Amino acid sequence: MGYTIAQKIIKEHLVTGEMIVGTDIGLKIDQTLTQDATGTMAYIEYEAMGIPRVKTEKSVAYIDHNTLQTGFENADDHRFIQSVCKKHGIYFSRPGNGICHQVHLERFGKPGKTLIGSDSHTPTGGGIGMLAIGAGGLDVAVAMGGGAYYITMPKMVRVNLTGKLNPWVSAKDIILAVLRVMSVKGGVGKIVEYGGEGVKTLTVPERATITNMGAELGATTSIFPSDETTKEFLKAQGREEDYTELSADADAVYDEVIEINLSELEPLAACPHSPDNVKPIKELEGQQIDQVCIGSCTNSSYLDLMRVAHILKGKKVADNVSLAIAPGSKQVFNMLALNGALGDMIAAGARILESACGPCIGMGQSPNSKGISLRTFNRNFEGRSGTADGQIYLVSPETAAVSALSGVFTDPRSLGEAADIEMPEKFLINDNMVIEPAPVEEMDSVEVLRGPNIKSYPKTSPLTDTIEASCSLKVGDNITTDHIMPAGAKILPLRSNIPKISEHCFTVCDKEFPARAKTLGQSIIVGGENYGQGSSREHAALAPLFLGVKAVLVKSFARIHKSNLINAGILPLTFTEPADYDKIKLGDMLELPNVKEEIAEGKQVTVVNKTTGESFVADCELSDRTRAIIIAGGLLDYTKENS
Ligand code: MIC
Ligand code: SF4
């Protein structure tokens, strides 16, 4: 039996376990990336492990999220990360150099290699045939120290692409079409692999748009073959030597196959407030809009922005629209500046932002009240834009640009003939914003610079025999990490201060939660399906840990969040019978009378509702390793015990 692309890379990197679906496997990690909003914590964790020099082939720290300095906090974090990098062997990409995923694809990613990143959109690297996975900061810290990264061996999904996109239909429309079929939880426990004749028609940045937004499927990762197109891209980046060819065997077996005929696709939009709430632009046409934001790690490549500039050239942004554009990297920005495309954007009335995440993570550009905002981003979760009642639609750069001009939802196919925009033969290569680490012989003399906002990792404790705790919060399905631990300009500067950031935990759902949880001392959160979808932020586990949350009992979990809970020593429980969800109300006193023994023996966990007198069992799906981590009180304690 042949192998899929992902199976080939897994096989090469397997350090523990076997490639049996549903079982735990450990992978050797070649490259890591961090960004600043998760990075400070990841490097605090790395320092706690006491390993002088990273053991990966390449580790890069990017500054791209917290680029608003409204006080000393973000600036201090950046300085801390820069000094840690210098000391411990990590490359440092300065603020302004671009969004981690875009820059990594351009400058560092390599086909056939493994990459984990403390950001859920790390699968962008799948666009050049990397096995690139989003992980919690602590997992990245462990990988930098040479430890394996553990995942559950995923199922394989093949998305078979046939045909060719029509003019003005784009890669964003492909991934929105996949989201429409699979939904935001359809990818959980799976790797999505793209194949078929249609692959050849897509450039690397287009492939990367698709693998980037595979995160919204809940998938472990997504991947494209590495072929002639990949080679051309790497060559244009001056990195032809990084190329290796990679494709699935003809007799590779997939658990699921999805057919997408590119010729039949039309421009689409993900409507508020979920990336899988997909409708054709045709159905929205004519509706007035207020804002357009173009950028993010999904759609801010050279090709994307050249198409945008082409549409804007010689025109004027509608009076009712605010148009903001953030190029994905310094490379893209600089090329647009030199070839005149930037001038076309500025002349049309676009507001040009620096190369960073910006509005995608609520760092500025929040829309007006009830404002309709078209964004080329990947997430439209409620409140993420910074405006609680903002209506965010996720669209392609082409739809965004043409709608910015007309002031209403507009199908870009109305533009007629396709634009003649080619991939450059040579990208502008200038890595002067990437700072190299100190040579080994000088590393001891590098001082790590810590600001006063940088606080240590919260206190953990080993699993107790019994847990008695009230239900401090009951929430529904599809709770995102933006609900659990909101981001945005006001809260992101607190990412390195868990006590302070905890005051914002779950406030989107219930303003009283942090105070209530603190008063209770210890408590349990109850939730529905796909709990913790979205970001890799471990703060969505560390803040509850700080507030005394001992267990989270839900119908199902999103992958990265579940592993962040385990790493933090919080028990991830699922209802054996989904109907038992109705047996708990906010404030009920719950008891897990025999929890330690049940976990240690791999049994179901007994839950007694002492308020109603009812009891039932819950599941706790753990491997031998994650069971030991939970019993130890989290991954840091486990690592200390086992090193
Ligand atoms: C996001 O898109 O939600 C983020 C901000 O990039 C997060 C990481 C974070 O919360 O710092 C992600 O996707 O993992
Ligand atoms: Fe940044 Fe947005 Fe991409 Fe997250 S999704 S890495 S916030 S651009």
XYZ file of C-alpha atoms and ligand atoms in Angstrom:
665
model
C 0.000 0.000 0.000
C 1.317 3.431 -0.932
C 1.618 6.504 1.232
C -0.008 9.897 1.183
C 2.277 12.976 1.229
C 1.692 13.541 4.935
C 2.289 9.873 5.762
C 5.625 10.030 3.946
C 6.774 12.976 6.058
C 5.422 11.422 9.259
C 7.198 8.145 8.504
C 10.508 9.998 8.092
C 10.067 11.874 11.372
C 8.458 9.238 13.572
C 10.251 8.857 16.911
C 7.588 7.035 18.899
C 4.445 5.132 18.089
C 3.145 3.642 14.878
C 1.203 5.184 12.035
C -2.111 3.780 13.273
C -5.008 6.234 13.087
C -6.147 7.405 16.519
C -2.979 6.449 18.377
C -0.373 8.831 19.757
C 2.728 9.443 17.673
C 5.831 11.484 18.468
C 7.469 13.449 15.652
C 10.942 14.900 15.316
C 10.579 18.590 14.587
C 12.942 20.257 12.113
C 11.776 23.859 12.390
C 9.774 25.967 14.834
C 8.201 29.381 14.698
C 6.685 31.611 17.329
C 4.956 34.956 17.150
C 5.052 37.600 19.843
C 1.568 37.150 21.327
C 2.341 33.530 22.186
C 6.123 33.863 22.085
C 6.910 35.532 25.393
C 5.231 32.701 27.282
C 6.835 30.078 25.009
C 10.310 31.492 25.714
C 9.618 31.752 29.467
C 8.765 28.042 29.245
C 11.865 27.348 27.158
C 14.045 29.095 29.735
C 12.412 27.032 32.500
C 13.660 23.881 30.740
C 17.272 25.060 31.077
C 18.488 24.020 27.603
C 21.209 26.481 26.487
C 20.842 26.210 22.699
C 17.896 25.182 20.503
C 18.292 21.782 18.899
C 16.148 22.309 15.811
C 17.483 22.919 12.292
C 15.940 26.377 12.334
C 13.846 28.239 14.891
C 12.471 31.674 14.117
C 10.703 34.186 16.382
C 8.456 36.686 14.625
C 7.068 39.960 15.904
C 3.827 40.549 14.054
C 0.829 40.546 16.412
C 1.448 43.099 19.166
C 2.724 45.861 16.967
C 0.827 48.689 18.662
C 2.927 50.148 21.423
C 0.370 51.978 23.557
C 2.478 51.414 26.650
C 5.719 49.718 27.604
C 4.312 46.177 27.696
C 4.558 45.066 24.052
C 7.868 46.851 23.551
C 9.286 45.093 26.621
C 8.061 41.724 25.351
C 9.738 42.318 21.999
C 12.994 43.203 23.708
C 12.734 40.087 25.876
C 12.116 37.839 22.856
C 14.966 39.453 20.908
C 17.422 38.879 23.744
C 16.294 35.269 24.337
C 16.739 34.598 20.624
C 20.229 36.035 20.566
C 21.225 33.893 23.523
C 19.628 30.579 22.667
C 20.156 30.239 18.903
C 16.882 31.521 17.450
C 16.492 33.811 14.417
C 14.576 36.999 15.235
C 12.281 38.593 12.658
C 11.834 42.212 13.678
C 8.493 44.036 13.790
C 7.784 45.297 10.283
C 9.335 42.276 8.575
C 5.924 40.719 8.176
C 3.451 38.117 9.335
C 5.105 34.934 10.580
C 3.412 32.525 8.165
C 3.974 34.668 5.094
C 7.646 35.329 5.888
C 8.300 31.725 6.863
C 6.880 30.517 3.562
C 8.983 33.023 1.636
C 12.287 32.702 3.439
C 12.591 29.570 5.598
C 10.083 26.791 4.919
C 11.282 23.633 3.151
C 9.276 20.863 1.479
C 9.330 17.550 3.348
C 10.336 19.115 6.674
C 8.313 19.294 9.883
C 7.420 22.663 11.384
C 5.469 23.453 14.509
C 4.468 26.969 15.389
C 2.758 28.602 18.342
C 0.050 29.842 16.045
C -2.863 27.934 14.587
C -2.185 29.084 11.026
C 1.228 27.414 10.883
C -0.235 24.990 8.256
C 0.386 27.800 5.739
C 3.705 25.980 5.232
C 1.710 23.102 3.712
C 1.580 25.288 0.602
C 5.167 24.225 -0.161
C 4.754 20.642 1.018
C 5.840 21.009 4.652
C 4.137 19.132 7.448
C 3.360 22.325 9.338
C 1.265 22.143 12.490
C -0.082 24.703 14.963
C 0.696 23.958 18.598
C 0.699 25.439 22.083
C 3.705 27.522 23.156
C 4.879 24.867 25.588
C 4.909 22.219 22.853
C 7.013 24.560 20.722
C 9.367 25.165 23.662
C 9.796 21.409 24.108
C 10.469 20.958 20.370
C 13.097 23.735 20.455
C 14.754 21.786 23.231
C 14.917 18.741 20.966
C 11.836 16.953 22.336
C 9.319 15.234 20.102
C 5.955 16.741 19.264
C 3.007 14.457 19.921
C -0.178 14.241 17.914
C -2.854 11.655 17.427
C -2.199 9.926 14.109
C -4.761 11.641 11.878
C -7.044 10.258 9.198
C -6.260 11.333 5.643
C -8.652 13.362 3.543
C -7.955 13.961 -0.119
C -9.372 17.004 -1.814
C -9.280 16.269 -5.491
C -9.035 19.411 -7.549
C -10.083 19.283 -11.185
C -10.569 22.016 -13.799
C -9.251 25.572 -13.566
C -10.475 28.691 -11.788
C -12.410 31.177 -13.901
C -11.162 34.771 -14.012
C -11.721 36.611 -10.705
C -12.487 33.435 -8.796
C -9.637 32.795 -6.387
C -7.916 30.483 -3.918
C -9.995 31.963 -1.089
C -13.106 30.729 -2.875
C -11.612 27.219 -3.016
C -11.062 27.003 0.738
C -14.461 28.578 1.424
C -15.963 25.870 -0.785
C -14.112 23.219 1.249
C -15.363 24.832 4.483
C -18.894 24.728 3.129
C -18.548 20.959 2.647
C -16.578 20.055 5.789
C -17.649 22.731 8.366
C -15.499 24.186 11.158
C -15.261 20.843 12.908
C -15.117 18.547 9.888
C -11.324 18.450 9.866
C -10.764 17.451 13.508
C -8.392 14.481 13.675
C -7.613 14.707 9.957
C -4.951 15.923 7.551
C -6.307 17.460 4.379
C -4.227 16.723 1.311
C -4.742 18.395 -2.029
C -4.226 16.534 -5.272
C -5.501 16.151 -8.803
C -4.939 17.975 -12.068
C -6.161 21.275 -10.651
C -3.118 21.547 -8.337
C -0.886 22.480 -11.262
C -3.014 25.537 -11.991
C -2.347 27.031 -8.538
C 0.692 29.088 -7.541
C 2.428 28.627 -4.168
C 0.760 31.674 -2.525
C -2.623 30.372 -3.691
C -1.879 26.950 -2.223
C -0.784 28.649 0.993
C -4.086 30.544 1.238
C -5.819 27.178 1.160
C -3.610 25.389 3.695
C -3.655 28.479 5.941
C -7.420 28.421 6.227
C -7.429 24.661 6.708
C -7.030 25.711 10.349
C -10.664 26.792 10.201
C -11.653 23.199 9.389
C -10.172 22.122 12.711
C -7.725 19.940 10.728
C -4.354 18.879 12.148
C -2.869 20.374 9.005
C -3.291 20.654 5.239
C -0.691 19.966 2.574
C -0.007 20.296 -1.148
C 2.487 18.266 -3.185
C 5.907 19.801 -3.797
C 6.260 20.056 -7.575
C 7.682 22.190 -10.401
C 5.602 25.168 -9.193
C 7.156 24.831 -5.729
C 10.586 24.649 -7.303
C 9.959 27.825 -9.320
C 8.772 29.624 -6.168
C 11.828 28.586 -4.167
C 14.064 29.527 -7.068
C 12.456 32.973 -7.248
C 13.173 33.255 -3.506
C 16.829 32.369 -4.186
C 16.404 29.034 -2.407
C 16.295 26.450 -5.170
C 18.525 24.160 -3.106
C 15.717 23.812 -0.536
C 13.514 22.051 -3.084
C 12.617 18.389 -2.965
C 9.893 16.773 -4.962
C 7.050 15.258 -2.970
C 3.836 13.621 -4.064
C 1.406 10.975 -2.897
C 1.842 7.432 -4.173
C -0.681 6.461 -6.817
C -2.072 3.740 -4.537
C -2.178 5.890 -1.386
C -5.333 5.273 0.617
C -7.515 8.100 1.909
C -10.266 7.872 4.524
C -12.343 10.464 2.729
C -12.290 12.044 -0.727
C -13.801 15.401 -1.618
C -14.146 16.477 -5.243
C -13.879 20.145 -6.166
C -14.177 21.227 -9.778
C -12.397 24.577 -9.918
C -14.182 25.526 -13.146
C -17.522 25.438 -11.325
C -16.548 27.683 -8.406
C -17.863 31.213 -7.977
C -16.855 34.041 -5.606
C -17.968 33.224 -2.066
C -18.160 34.869 1.355
C -18.128 33.436 4.864
C -20.907 35.348 6.601
C -21.044 36.351 10.286
C -19.965 34.789 12.617
C -18.388 31.598 11.370
C -15.925 30.722 8.574
C -18.221 27.906 7.434
C -21.317 30.088 7.042
C -20.619 30.346 3.315
C -22.797 32.037 0.679
C -22.189 33.048 -2.952
C -21.392 36.775 -3.380
C -24.259 36.819 -5.892
C -26.698 36.375 -2.984
C -25.250 39.356 -1.125
C -24.774 41.658 -4.107
C -25.967 45.222 -3.725
C -25.899 45.248 0.095
C -24.115 48.346 1.407
C -20.802 47.887 3.209
C -18.791 50.078 5.603
C -15.267 48.776 5.633
C -12.825 46.641 3.657
C -9.617 45.208 5.123
C -7.114 43.448 2.881
C -4.226 41.526 4.410
C -3.564 38.811 7.047
C -1.603 35.593 6.714
C -4.337 34.230 4.435
C -4.352 36.767 1.629
C -1.575 39.316 1.524
C 0.907 37.792 -0.877
C 2.510 39.660 -3.767
C 0.033 38.077 -6.178
C -2.985 38.984 -4.026
C -1.950 42.586 -3.644
C -0.968 43.024 -7.302
C -4.495 41.940 -8.215
C -5.896 44.409 -5.697
C -3.720 47.225 -7.079
C -4.835 46.359 -10.606
C -8.498 46.671 -9.578
C -7.918 49.944 -7.692
C -5.726 51.589 -10.328
C -7.166 54.857 -11.526
C -10.341 54.470 -9.416
C -11.578 55.873 -6.107
C -12.699 54.094 -2.937
C -16.456 54.671 -2.337
C -17.313 57.459 0.120
C -19.057 55.059 2.498
C -16.074 52.680 2.717
C -12.863 52.732 4.740
C -10.286 50.607 2.926
C -7.213 49.379 4.820
C -4.430 47.301 3.263
C -1.627 45.521 5.142
C 0.961 43.765 2.935
C 1.927 40.385 4.385
C 5.653 40.919 4.439
C 8.342 43.495 3.949
C 9.234 41.667 0.735
C 5.739 42.173 -0.660
C 5.543 45.760 0.626
C 8.894 46.687 -0.868
C 8.113 45.124 -4.244
C 4.796 46.985 -4.440
C 6.594 50.200 -3.529
C 9.161 49.733 -6.273
C 6.824 48.666 -9.070
C 4.266 51.419 -8.524
C 1.391 49.237 -7.287
C 1.550 50.870 -3.857
C 1.079 54.235 -5.539
C -2.071 52.950 -7.255
C -3.484 51.825 -3.905
C -2.672 55.105 -2.179
C -4.065 57.134 -5.068
C -7.360 55.220 -4.884
C -7.706 56.144 -1.209
C -6.474 53.040 0.610
C -5.108 53.380 4.125
C -1.804 51.523 4.104
C -0.897 49.654 7.292
C 2.414 48.106 8.293
C 3.191 44.468 7.472
C 1.630 42.757 10.470
C -1.556 41.016 11.642
C -3.197 44.351 12.472
C -6.982 44.338 12.135
C -7.088 40.532 11.923
C -6.343 40.339 15.630
C -8.211 43.494 16.589
C -5.100 45.694 16.605
C -6.872 48.720 15.221
C -9.419 49.156 12.394
C -12.414 47.987 14.417
C -15.478 48.709 12.269
C -18.225 51.165 13.220
C -21.230 49.955 15.271
C -23.037 47.183 13.407
C -20.542 47.928 10.614
C -20.359 45.540 7.674
C -16.709 44.752 7.075
C -15.354 42.675 4.177
C -12.038 41.130 5.096
C -9.624 38.854 3.297
C -8.824 37.214 6.654
C -9.550 33.736 7.993
C -11.708 34.279 11.085
C -14.931 36.188 11.610
C -15.734 35.138 15.159
C -18.061 37.437 17.062
C -16.281 40.387 18.654
C -12.818 39.495 17.256
C -12.721 42.725 15.219
C -13.033 44.746 18.421
C -16.607 45.862 17.629
C -19.035 43.622 19.491
C -21.807 43.969 16.897
C -19.499 44.232 13.856
C -20.592 42.037 10.919
C -17.506 40.446 9.388
C -17.542 38.716 5.995
C -14.510 36.768 4.793
C -13.890 37.223 1.077
C -11.161 37.060 -1.571
C -8.907 40.068 -2.247
C -10.629 40.483 -5.627
C -14.121 40.657 -4.070
C -12.796 42.962 -1.348
C -11.187 45.400 -3.782
C -14.059 45.626 -6.236
C -16.560 46.076 -3.371
C -14.410 48.825 -1.830
C -14.825 50.781 -5.061
C -18.567 50.244 -5.465
C -19.452 50.533 -1.752
C -21.679 47.449 -1.952
C -21.073 43.677 -2.139
C -19.914 43.181 -5.725
C -19.079 40.057 -7.677
C -15.556 40.581 -9.079
C -16.516 38.729 -12.262
C -18.218 41.995 -13.207
C -14.670 43.211 -14.002
C -14.701 41.185 -17.207
C -11.432 39.942 -18.646
C -8.823 38.480 -16.336
C -5.900 40.627 -15.201
C -2.577 39.602 -16.646
C -0.566 39.258 -13.441
C 2.274 36.781 -13.231
C 4.364 35.478 -10.375
C 7.718 37.293 -10.358
C 10.729 35.406 -11.699
C 12.739 36.793 -8.829
C 11.424 38.132 -5.542
C 13.175 41.034 -3.863
C 15.441 39.373 -1.338
C 16.557 41.435 1.630
C 16.737 39.689 4.994
C 18.119 42.651 6.884
C 15.244 42.536 9.359
C 16.117 39.022 10.452
C 18.674 39.115 13.253
C 20.943 36.104 13.605
C 21.595 34.512 16.994
C 24.919 34.995 18.754
C 27.612 32.415 17.973
C 27.841 29.619 20.562
C 31.021 31.011 22.105
C 29.352 34.374 22.794
C 25.947 33.197 24.007
C 26.823 33.169 27.717
C 27.506 36.883 27.677
C 24.076 37.771 26.235
C 21.798 39.223 28.886
C 18.071 38.425 28.755
C 16.078 41.639 29.166
C 12.904 41.288 31.214
C 10.266 44.023 31.609
C 8.101 44.431 34.718
C 4.980 43.120 32.926
C 6.576 39.724 32.396
C 5.276 37.428 35.109
C 6.020 33.769 35.602
C 4.027 30.675 34.629
C 0.973 30.119 36.892
C 1.139 27.669 39.784
C 0.178 24.107 38.952
C -0.624 21.144 41.196
C -0.735 17.401 40.630
C -4.102 15.691 40.111
C -5.860 15.102 43.440
C -7.725 11.905 44.404
C -11.056 13.721 44.367
C -12.228 16.984 42.819
C -15.075 18.903 44.393
C -15.880 22.073 42.491
C -18.848 24.172 41.346
C -19.784 24.756 37.752
C -18.484 28.289 37.276
C -19.634 28.656 33.660
C -21.928 26.864 31.242
C -21.530 27.664 27.541
C -22.879 26.271 24.237
C -21.368 24.867 21.019
C -18.408 26.215 18.977
C -16.888 28.314 21.756
C -13.744 29.879 20.268
C -10.513 30.811 21.980
C -11.546 34.413 21.234
C -14.452 33.830 23.656
C -12.230 32.182 26.258
C -9.311 34.587 26.060
C -10.140 37.613 23.933
C -7.338 39.404 22.064
C -7.364 42.964 20.642
C -5.312 46.050 21.309
C -6.282 46.387 24.988
C -5.782 42.782 26.095
C -2.871 41.522 23.966
C -0.265 43.538 25.900
C -1.131 41.359 28.901
C -0.100 38.095 27.228
C 2.986 37.824 29.442
C 1.056 38.607 32.628
C -1.325 35.742 33.374
C -2.782 37.223 36.609
C -3.779 40.404 34.747
C -4.987 38.782 31.510
C -7.138 36.368 33.523
C -9.390 39.284 34.444
C -10.608 39.189 30.823
C -11.157 35.441 30.610
C -14.583 34.598 29.115
C -15.825 38.163 29.636
C -17.264 38.076 26.077
C -19.746 35.453 27.336
C -20.080 36.438 30.986
C -18.559 39.549 32.539
C -18.744 38.049 36.028
C -16.802 34.870 35.221
C -13.294 35.858 36.384
C -14.492 37.218 39.747
C -16.836 34.267 40.274
C -14.173 31.680 39.471
C -11.704 33.374 41.798
C -14.213 33.465 44.663
C -15.057 29.801 44.155
C -11.368 28.888 44.450
C -11.740 25.864 42.238
C -14.340 25.175 39.594
C -15.404 23.295 36.464
C -16.448 24.746 33.072
C -19.199 23.016 31.078
C -19.527 23.424 27.298
C -20.862 21.990 24.033
C -19.357 20.777 20.744
C -16.005 21.915 19.286
C -14.990 23.732 22.462
C -11.830 25.821 22.007
C -11.832 26.138 18.205
C -9.592 28.753 16.643
C -6.317 29.984 18.018
C -3.423 28.043 19.527
C -3.143 30.570 22.382
C -2.258 28.631 25.516
C -3.560 31.611 27.481
C -7.014 30.111 26.899
C -5.829 27.327 29.224
C -3.427 29.275 31.456
C -5.999 31.922 32.462
C -8.553 29.285 33.533
C -5.699 27.484 35.351
C -4.865 30.682 37.215
C -8.575 31.159 38.055
C -8.747 27.683 39.609
C -10.471 25.732 36.825
C -9.768 22.041 37.465
C -11.698 20.420 34.634
C -13.520 21.334 31.441
C -16.476 19.062 30.666
C -17.799 19.434 27.112
C -19.381 17.528 24.218
C -16.181 17.711 22.106
C -12.875 19.598 21.912
C -10.837 21.325 19.215
C -7.394 19.676 18.909
C -4.916 22.389 19.938
C -7.022 23.649 22.824
C -7.422 20.170 24.255
C -3.678 19.682 24.239
C -3.158 23.123 25.811
C -5.526 22.122 28.629
C -3.564 18.919 29.171
C -0.275 20.827 29.126
C -1.717 23.138 31.800
C -2.877 20.173 33.896
C -6.609 20.880 33.405
C -8.692 17.728 32.987
C -10.352 17.581 29.526
C -13.579 15.594 29.963
C -16.250 14.817 27.378
C -19.852 13.792 28.037
C -20.286 10.092 27.272
C -23.964 10.840 26.717
C -24.354 14.308 25.149
C -27.747 14.591 26.895
C -25.953 14.692 30.267
C -25.016 18.269 29.317
C -28.553 19.182 30.451
C -27.940 17.699 33.889
C -25.670 20.543 34.984
C -26.589 24.154 35.669
C -24.415 27.126 36.496
C -23.550 27.029 40.191
C -24.216 23.281 40.679
C -21.733 21.596 43.007
C -19.979 18.772 41.184
C -17.858 15.987 42.565
C -15.456 13.665 40.763
C -15.126 11.293 43.727
C -12.560 8.906 42.356
C -10.921 10.901 39.619
C -7.236 10.149 40.112
C -7.691 6.391 40.226
C -10.096 6.430 37.278
C -7.689 8.504 35.182
C -4.689 6.390 36.167
C -6.536 3.231 35.162
C -7.905 4.698 31.923
C -11.498 4.349 33.122
C -14.461 6.649 32.623
C -14.723 9.410 35.204
C -17.678 9.474 37.594
C -19.389 12.844 37.887
C -21.804 13.450 40.759
C -24.014 16.523 40.686
C -24.361 17.090 44.426
C -26.925 19.839 43.881
C -29.399 17.596 42.024
C -28.239 14.214 43.318
C -27.808 12.884 39.751
C -24.661 11.160 38.588
C -23.212 9.987 35.284
C -19.891 9.087 33.698
C -17.699 11.176 31.406
C -14.878 10.160 29.056
C -11.319 11.340 29.279
C -9.478 10.367 26.106
C -5.799 10.310 26.996
C -2.764 8.391 25.808
C -0.290 6.921 28.304
C 1.819 10.029 27.935
C -0.961 12.612 28.299
C -2.364 10.628 31.251
C 0.995 10.953 32.990
C 1.060 14.679 32.171
C -2.391 15.231 33.724
C -1.455 13.279 36.847
C 1.769 15.283 37.211
C -0.141 18.587 36.979
C 0.868 19.611 33.455
C 3.659 19.320 30.916
C 6.183 21.491 32.759
C 5.926 19.370 35.907
C 5.955 16.190 33.838
C 9.067 17.320 31.960
C 10.815 18.210 35.224
C 9.876 14.832 36.749
C 11.102 12.962 33.696
C 14.331 14.757 32.919
C -5.241 34.161 15.768
O -5.323 34.259 14.552
O -6.224 33.950 16.509
C -3.882 34.265 16.419
C -3.852 35.528 17.173
O -2.888 34.320 15.422
C -3.679 33.042 17.295
C -2.495 33.093 18.161
C -2.673 33.938 19.374
O -3.738 33.974 19.975
O -1.681 34.549 19.770
C -3.655 31.712 16.549
O -4.258 31.610 15.516
O -3.108 30.735 17.069
Fe -2.015 37.069 12.455
Fe -4.533 36.951 11.741
Fe -2.810 35.254 10.759
Fe -3.534 35.041 13.320
S -4.836 34.773 11.548
S -1.438 34.911 12.468
S -3.784 37.201 13.827
S -2.821 37.457 10.428
